[in-house]
Short mmCIF file of C-alpha atoms in Angstrom, two decimals:
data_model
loop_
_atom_site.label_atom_id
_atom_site.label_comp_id
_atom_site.label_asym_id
_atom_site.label_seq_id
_atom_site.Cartn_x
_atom_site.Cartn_y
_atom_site.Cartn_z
CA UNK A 952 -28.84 -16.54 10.88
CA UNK A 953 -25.20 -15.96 12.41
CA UNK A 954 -22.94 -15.79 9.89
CA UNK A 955 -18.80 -15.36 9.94
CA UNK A 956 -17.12 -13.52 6.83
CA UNK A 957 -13.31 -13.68 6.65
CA UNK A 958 -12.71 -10.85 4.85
CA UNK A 959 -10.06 -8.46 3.49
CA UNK A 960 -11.04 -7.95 -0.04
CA UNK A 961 -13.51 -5.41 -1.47
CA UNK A 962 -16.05 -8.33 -2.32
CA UNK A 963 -15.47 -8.77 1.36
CA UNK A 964 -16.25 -5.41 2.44
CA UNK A 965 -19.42 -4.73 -0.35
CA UNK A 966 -20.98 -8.40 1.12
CA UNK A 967 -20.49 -7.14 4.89
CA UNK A 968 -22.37 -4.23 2.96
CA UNK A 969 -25.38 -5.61 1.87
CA UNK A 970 -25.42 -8.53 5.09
CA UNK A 971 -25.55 -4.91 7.22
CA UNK A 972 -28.75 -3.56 5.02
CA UNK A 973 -30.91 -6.85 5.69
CA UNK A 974 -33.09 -8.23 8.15
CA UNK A 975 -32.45 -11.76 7.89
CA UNK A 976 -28.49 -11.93 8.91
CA UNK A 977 -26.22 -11.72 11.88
CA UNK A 978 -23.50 -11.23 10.40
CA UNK A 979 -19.75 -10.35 11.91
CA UNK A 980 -16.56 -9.77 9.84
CA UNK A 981 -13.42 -10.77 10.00
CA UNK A 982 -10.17 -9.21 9.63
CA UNK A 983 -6.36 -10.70 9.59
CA UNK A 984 -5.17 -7.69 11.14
CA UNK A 985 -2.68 -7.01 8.77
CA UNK A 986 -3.16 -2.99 7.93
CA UNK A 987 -2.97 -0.68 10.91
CA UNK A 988 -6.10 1.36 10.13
CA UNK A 989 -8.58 -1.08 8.32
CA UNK A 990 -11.04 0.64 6.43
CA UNK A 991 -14.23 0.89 8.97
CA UNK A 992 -17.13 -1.37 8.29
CA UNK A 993 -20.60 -1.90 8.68
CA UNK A 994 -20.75 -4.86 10.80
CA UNK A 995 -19.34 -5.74 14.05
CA UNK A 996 -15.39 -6.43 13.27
CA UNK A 997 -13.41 -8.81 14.99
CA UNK A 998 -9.46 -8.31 14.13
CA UNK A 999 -6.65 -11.08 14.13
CA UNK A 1000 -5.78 -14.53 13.29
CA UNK A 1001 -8.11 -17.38 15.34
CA UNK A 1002 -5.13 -19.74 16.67
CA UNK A 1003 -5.56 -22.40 13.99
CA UNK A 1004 -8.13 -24.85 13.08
CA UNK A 1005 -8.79 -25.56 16.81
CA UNK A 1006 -9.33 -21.65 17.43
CA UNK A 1007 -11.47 -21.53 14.78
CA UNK A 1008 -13.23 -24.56 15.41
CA UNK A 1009 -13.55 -22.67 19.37
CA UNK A 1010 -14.66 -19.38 17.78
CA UNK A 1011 -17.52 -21.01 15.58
CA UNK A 1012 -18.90 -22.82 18.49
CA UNK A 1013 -18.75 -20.20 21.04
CA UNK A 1014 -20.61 -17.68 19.21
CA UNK A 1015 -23.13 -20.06 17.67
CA UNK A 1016 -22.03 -19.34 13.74
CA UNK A 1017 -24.36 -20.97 11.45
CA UNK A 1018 -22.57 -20.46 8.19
CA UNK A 1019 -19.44 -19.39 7.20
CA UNK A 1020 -18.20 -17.10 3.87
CA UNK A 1021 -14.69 -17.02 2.77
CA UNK A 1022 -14.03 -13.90 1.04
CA UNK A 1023 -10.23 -14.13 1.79
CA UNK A 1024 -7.66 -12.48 -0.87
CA UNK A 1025 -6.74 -15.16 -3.62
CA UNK A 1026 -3.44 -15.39 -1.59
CA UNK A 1027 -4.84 -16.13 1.61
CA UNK A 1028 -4.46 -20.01 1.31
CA UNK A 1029 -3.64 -20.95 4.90
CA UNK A 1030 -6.55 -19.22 5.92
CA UNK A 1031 -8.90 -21.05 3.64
CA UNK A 1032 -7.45 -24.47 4.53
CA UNK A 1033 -8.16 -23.81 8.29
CA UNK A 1034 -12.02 -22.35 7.10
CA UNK A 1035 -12.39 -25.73 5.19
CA UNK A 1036 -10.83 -28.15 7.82
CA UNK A 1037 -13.48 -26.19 10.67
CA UNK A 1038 -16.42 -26.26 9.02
CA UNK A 1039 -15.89 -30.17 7.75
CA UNK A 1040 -15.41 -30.76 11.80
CA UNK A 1041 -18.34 -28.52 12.60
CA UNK A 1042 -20.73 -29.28 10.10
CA UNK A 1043 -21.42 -25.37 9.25
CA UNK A 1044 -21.71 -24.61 5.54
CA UNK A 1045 -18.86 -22.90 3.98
CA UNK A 1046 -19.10 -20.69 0.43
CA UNK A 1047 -15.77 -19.57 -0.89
CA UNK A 1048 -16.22 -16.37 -2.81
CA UNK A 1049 -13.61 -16.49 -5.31
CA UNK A 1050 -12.38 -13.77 -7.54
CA UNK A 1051 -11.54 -14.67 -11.20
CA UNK A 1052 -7.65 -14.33 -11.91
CA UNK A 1053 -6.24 -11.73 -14.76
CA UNK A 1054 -5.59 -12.90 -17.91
CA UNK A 1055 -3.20 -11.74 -20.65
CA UNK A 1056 -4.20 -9.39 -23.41
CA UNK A 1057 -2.95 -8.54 -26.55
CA UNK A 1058 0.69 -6.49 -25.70
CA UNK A 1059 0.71 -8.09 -22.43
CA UNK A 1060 4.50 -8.82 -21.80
CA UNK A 1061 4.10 -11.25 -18.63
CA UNK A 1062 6.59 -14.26 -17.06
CA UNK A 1063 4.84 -16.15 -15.13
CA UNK A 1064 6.79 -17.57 -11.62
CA UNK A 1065 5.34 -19.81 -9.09
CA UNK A 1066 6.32 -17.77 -6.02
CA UNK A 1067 7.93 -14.30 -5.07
CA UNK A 1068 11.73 -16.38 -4.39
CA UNK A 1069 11.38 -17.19 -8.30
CA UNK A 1070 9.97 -13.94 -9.11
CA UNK A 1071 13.29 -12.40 -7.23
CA UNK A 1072 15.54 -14.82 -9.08
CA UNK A 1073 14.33 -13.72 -12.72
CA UNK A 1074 14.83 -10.29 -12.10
CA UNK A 1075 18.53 -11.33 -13.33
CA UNK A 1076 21.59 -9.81 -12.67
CA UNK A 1077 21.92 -6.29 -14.32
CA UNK A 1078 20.53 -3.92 -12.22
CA UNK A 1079 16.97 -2.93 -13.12
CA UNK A 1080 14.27 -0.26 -11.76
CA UNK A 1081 11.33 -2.34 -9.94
CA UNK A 1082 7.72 -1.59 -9.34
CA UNK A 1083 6.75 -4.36 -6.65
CA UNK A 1084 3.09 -4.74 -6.05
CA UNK A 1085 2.97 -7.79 -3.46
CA UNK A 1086 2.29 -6.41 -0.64
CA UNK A 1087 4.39 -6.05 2.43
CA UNK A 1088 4.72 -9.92 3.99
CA UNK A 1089 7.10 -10.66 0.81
CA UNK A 1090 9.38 -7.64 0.26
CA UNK A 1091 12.07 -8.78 2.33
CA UNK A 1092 12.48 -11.58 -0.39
CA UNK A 1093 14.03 -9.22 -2.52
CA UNK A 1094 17.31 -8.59 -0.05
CA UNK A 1095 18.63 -11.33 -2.14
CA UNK A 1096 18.84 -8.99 -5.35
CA UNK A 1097 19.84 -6.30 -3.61
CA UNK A 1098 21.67 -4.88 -7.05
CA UNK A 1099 18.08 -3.35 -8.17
CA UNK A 1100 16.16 -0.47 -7.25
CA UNK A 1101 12.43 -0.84 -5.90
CA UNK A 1102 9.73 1.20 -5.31
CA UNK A 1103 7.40 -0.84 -3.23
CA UNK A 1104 3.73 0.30 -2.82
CA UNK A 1105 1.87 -0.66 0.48
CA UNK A 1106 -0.81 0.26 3.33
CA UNK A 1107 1.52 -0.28 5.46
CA UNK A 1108 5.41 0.46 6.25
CA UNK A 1109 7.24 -2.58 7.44
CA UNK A 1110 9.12 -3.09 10.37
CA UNK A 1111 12.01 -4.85 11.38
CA UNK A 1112 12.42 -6.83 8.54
CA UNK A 1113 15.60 -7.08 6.48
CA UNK A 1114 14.54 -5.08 3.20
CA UNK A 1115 16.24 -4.25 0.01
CA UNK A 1116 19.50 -1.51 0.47
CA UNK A 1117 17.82 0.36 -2.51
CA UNK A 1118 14.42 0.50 -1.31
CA UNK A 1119 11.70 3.30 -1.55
CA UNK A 1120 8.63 2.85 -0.57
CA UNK A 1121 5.10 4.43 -1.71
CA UNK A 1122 2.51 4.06 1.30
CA UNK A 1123 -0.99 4.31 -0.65
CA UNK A 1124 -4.22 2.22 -0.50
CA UNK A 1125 -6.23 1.01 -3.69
CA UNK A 1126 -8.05 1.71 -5.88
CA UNK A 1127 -5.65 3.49 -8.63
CA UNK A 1128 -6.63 4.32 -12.16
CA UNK A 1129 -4.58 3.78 -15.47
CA UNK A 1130 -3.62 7.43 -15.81
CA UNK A 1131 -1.83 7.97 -12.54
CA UNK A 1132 -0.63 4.42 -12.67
CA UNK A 1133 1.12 5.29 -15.75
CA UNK A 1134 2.53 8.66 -15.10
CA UNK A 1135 3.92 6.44 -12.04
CA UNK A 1136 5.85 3.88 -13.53
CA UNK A 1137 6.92 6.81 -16.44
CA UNK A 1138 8.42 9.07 -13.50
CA UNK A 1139 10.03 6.06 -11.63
CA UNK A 1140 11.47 5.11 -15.29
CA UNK A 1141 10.24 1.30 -14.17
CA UNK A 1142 11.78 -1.13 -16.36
CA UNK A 1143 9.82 -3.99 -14.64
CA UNK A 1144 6.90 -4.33 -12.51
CA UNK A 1145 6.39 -7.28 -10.22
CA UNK A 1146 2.82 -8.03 -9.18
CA UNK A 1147 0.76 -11.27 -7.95
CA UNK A 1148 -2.52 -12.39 -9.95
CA UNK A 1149 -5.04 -10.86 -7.16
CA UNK A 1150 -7.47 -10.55 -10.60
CA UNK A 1151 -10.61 -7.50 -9.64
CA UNK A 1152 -10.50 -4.13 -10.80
CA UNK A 1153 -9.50 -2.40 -7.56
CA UNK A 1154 -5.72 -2.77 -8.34
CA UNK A 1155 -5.78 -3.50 -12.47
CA UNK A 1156 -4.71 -0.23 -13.46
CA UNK A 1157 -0.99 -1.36 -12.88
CA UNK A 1158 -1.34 -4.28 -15.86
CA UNK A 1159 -3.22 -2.38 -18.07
CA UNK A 1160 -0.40 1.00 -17.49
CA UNK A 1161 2.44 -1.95 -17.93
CA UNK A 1162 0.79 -2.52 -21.43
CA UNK A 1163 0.62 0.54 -21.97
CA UNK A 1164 4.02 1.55 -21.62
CA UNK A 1165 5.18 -1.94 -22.80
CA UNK A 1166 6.64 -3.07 -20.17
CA UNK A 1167 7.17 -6.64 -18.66
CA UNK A 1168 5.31 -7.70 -15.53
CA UNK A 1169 6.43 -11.15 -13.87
CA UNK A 1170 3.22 -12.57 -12.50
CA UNK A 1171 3.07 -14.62 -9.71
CA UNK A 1172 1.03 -17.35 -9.75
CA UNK A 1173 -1.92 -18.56 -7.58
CA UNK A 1174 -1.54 -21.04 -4.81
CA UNK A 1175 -3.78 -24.08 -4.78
CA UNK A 1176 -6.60 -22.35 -2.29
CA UNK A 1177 -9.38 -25.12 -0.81
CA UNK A 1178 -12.75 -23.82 -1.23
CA UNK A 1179 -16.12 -25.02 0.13
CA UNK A 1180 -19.37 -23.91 -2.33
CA UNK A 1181 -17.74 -21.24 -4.61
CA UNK A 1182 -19.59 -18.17 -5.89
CA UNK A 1183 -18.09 -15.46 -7.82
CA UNK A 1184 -19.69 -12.01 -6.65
CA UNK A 1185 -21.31 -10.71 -3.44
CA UNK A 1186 -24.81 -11.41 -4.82
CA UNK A 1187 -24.34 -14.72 -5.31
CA UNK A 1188 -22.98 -15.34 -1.72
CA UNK A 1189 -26.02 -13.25 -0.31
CA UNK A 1190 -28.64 -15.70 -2.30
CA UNK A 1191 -26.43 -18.95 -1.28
CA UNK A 1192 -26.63 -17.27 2.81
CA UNK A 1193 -30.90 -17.10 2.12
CA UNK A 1194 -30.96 -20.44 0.25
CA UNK A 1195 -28.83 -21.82 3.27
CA UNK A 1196 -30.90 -19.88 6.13
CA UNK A 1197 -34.23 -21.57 4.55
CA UNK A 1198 -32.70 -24.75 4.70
CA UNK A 1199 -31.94 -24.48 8.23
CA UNK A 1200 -35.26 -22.86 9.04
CA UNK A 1201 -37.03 -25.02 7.15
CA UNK A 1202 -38.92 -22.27 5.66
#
């Protein structure tokens, strides 16, 4: 059975994983494109955006997809949408593999925000040391406070965009554990880290070293993300794909 994963997650990359060890999948994945140097994969990789709902809805046909699995970051609602709005015009079964959100602990000091603007505007007006964690589409948001210092961590440097004055960034690529994460934000002297609710262990380290070190972290939150069947780990989306290829093969 063909089968299309948008990826760009771990559970992304350990499904393509397991899709690549079996007999009973054709599977191709997916990528947005948006890291120079993706991590390399097991499957054949396609890399970019599709051109909309109608590219999609072009790419499906042309190379005879069967099924589709979202396994887009929690962030990635646009993409979704279109994978939603294709399959309902194709017909194709779509599974959403969704990844549970973080949730405060005990000494947790979060503010929740709806978006990286508000995020930006709570940051106030004395100047404070900033660990952002939101990737590199959003930094130039923060121009508008430009009375705080960041350290930004990313994949990948950007370019041409109007950035904070007091900017440094710190290119590295996930996963980080609680020890160096905290020795970071303790040699930085962060007063505040800034992060969105991607939820996973990959990337936790940075909310359980903000406990740690009591410090507060203004979360942003979700955006409403359309989903077809959901399931919550690699495994299940491998035993929805088999259910899905019986159905179709009437086996």
């Amino acid at each position: 059975m063909r089968v299309l994963i948008l990826g760009g997650t771990t559970e992304a990359a350990s499904l393509a994983r397991q899709l690549a060890n079996g007999t009973h999948f054709e599977a191709t994945l997916s990528l947005a494109g948006r890291t120079s140097a993706p991590a390399a994969q097991p499957l054949p990789t396609r890399i970019g955006g599709f051109g909309g709902v109608e590219g999609l809805v072009r790419y499906l046909e042309a190379e005879k997809i069967e099924t589709v699995v979202d396994a887009t970051h929690p962030y990635a609602a646009q993409m979704s949408a279109h994978a939603v709005a294709a399959c309902r015009q194709t017909g194709l079964p779509l599974a959403s593999l969704t990844r549970a959100p973080w949730t405060e602990q005990a000494g947790d000091r979060w503010q929740h925000v709806s978006n990286t603007e508000s995020a930006a505007m709570v940051l106030g007006e004395p100047p404070r040391r900033v660990f952002l964690t939101i990737g590199r589409q959003e930094l130039p948001v923060f121009a508008s406070a430009p009375q705080h210092h960041y350290l930004a961590r990313l994949i990948d440097a950007p370019k041409g965009e109007r950035l904070p004055p007091d900017l440094v960034l710190l290119q590295a690529r996930g996963p980080f554990d609680l020890a160096a994460e905290t020795a970071l934000m303790r040699d930085e002297r962060i007063d505040v880290v800034v992060s969105k609710n991607a939820g996973g262990d990959p990337t936790y380290a940075k909310i359980a070293a903000a406990r740690t070190l009591g410090l507060p972290v203004i979360m942003i939150a979700r955006p409403d993300k359309p989903a077809g069947h959901v399931v919550t780990s690699p495994a299940q989306a491998v035993q929805w794909l088999d259910h899905v290829r019986r159905s179709l093969r009437g086996v």
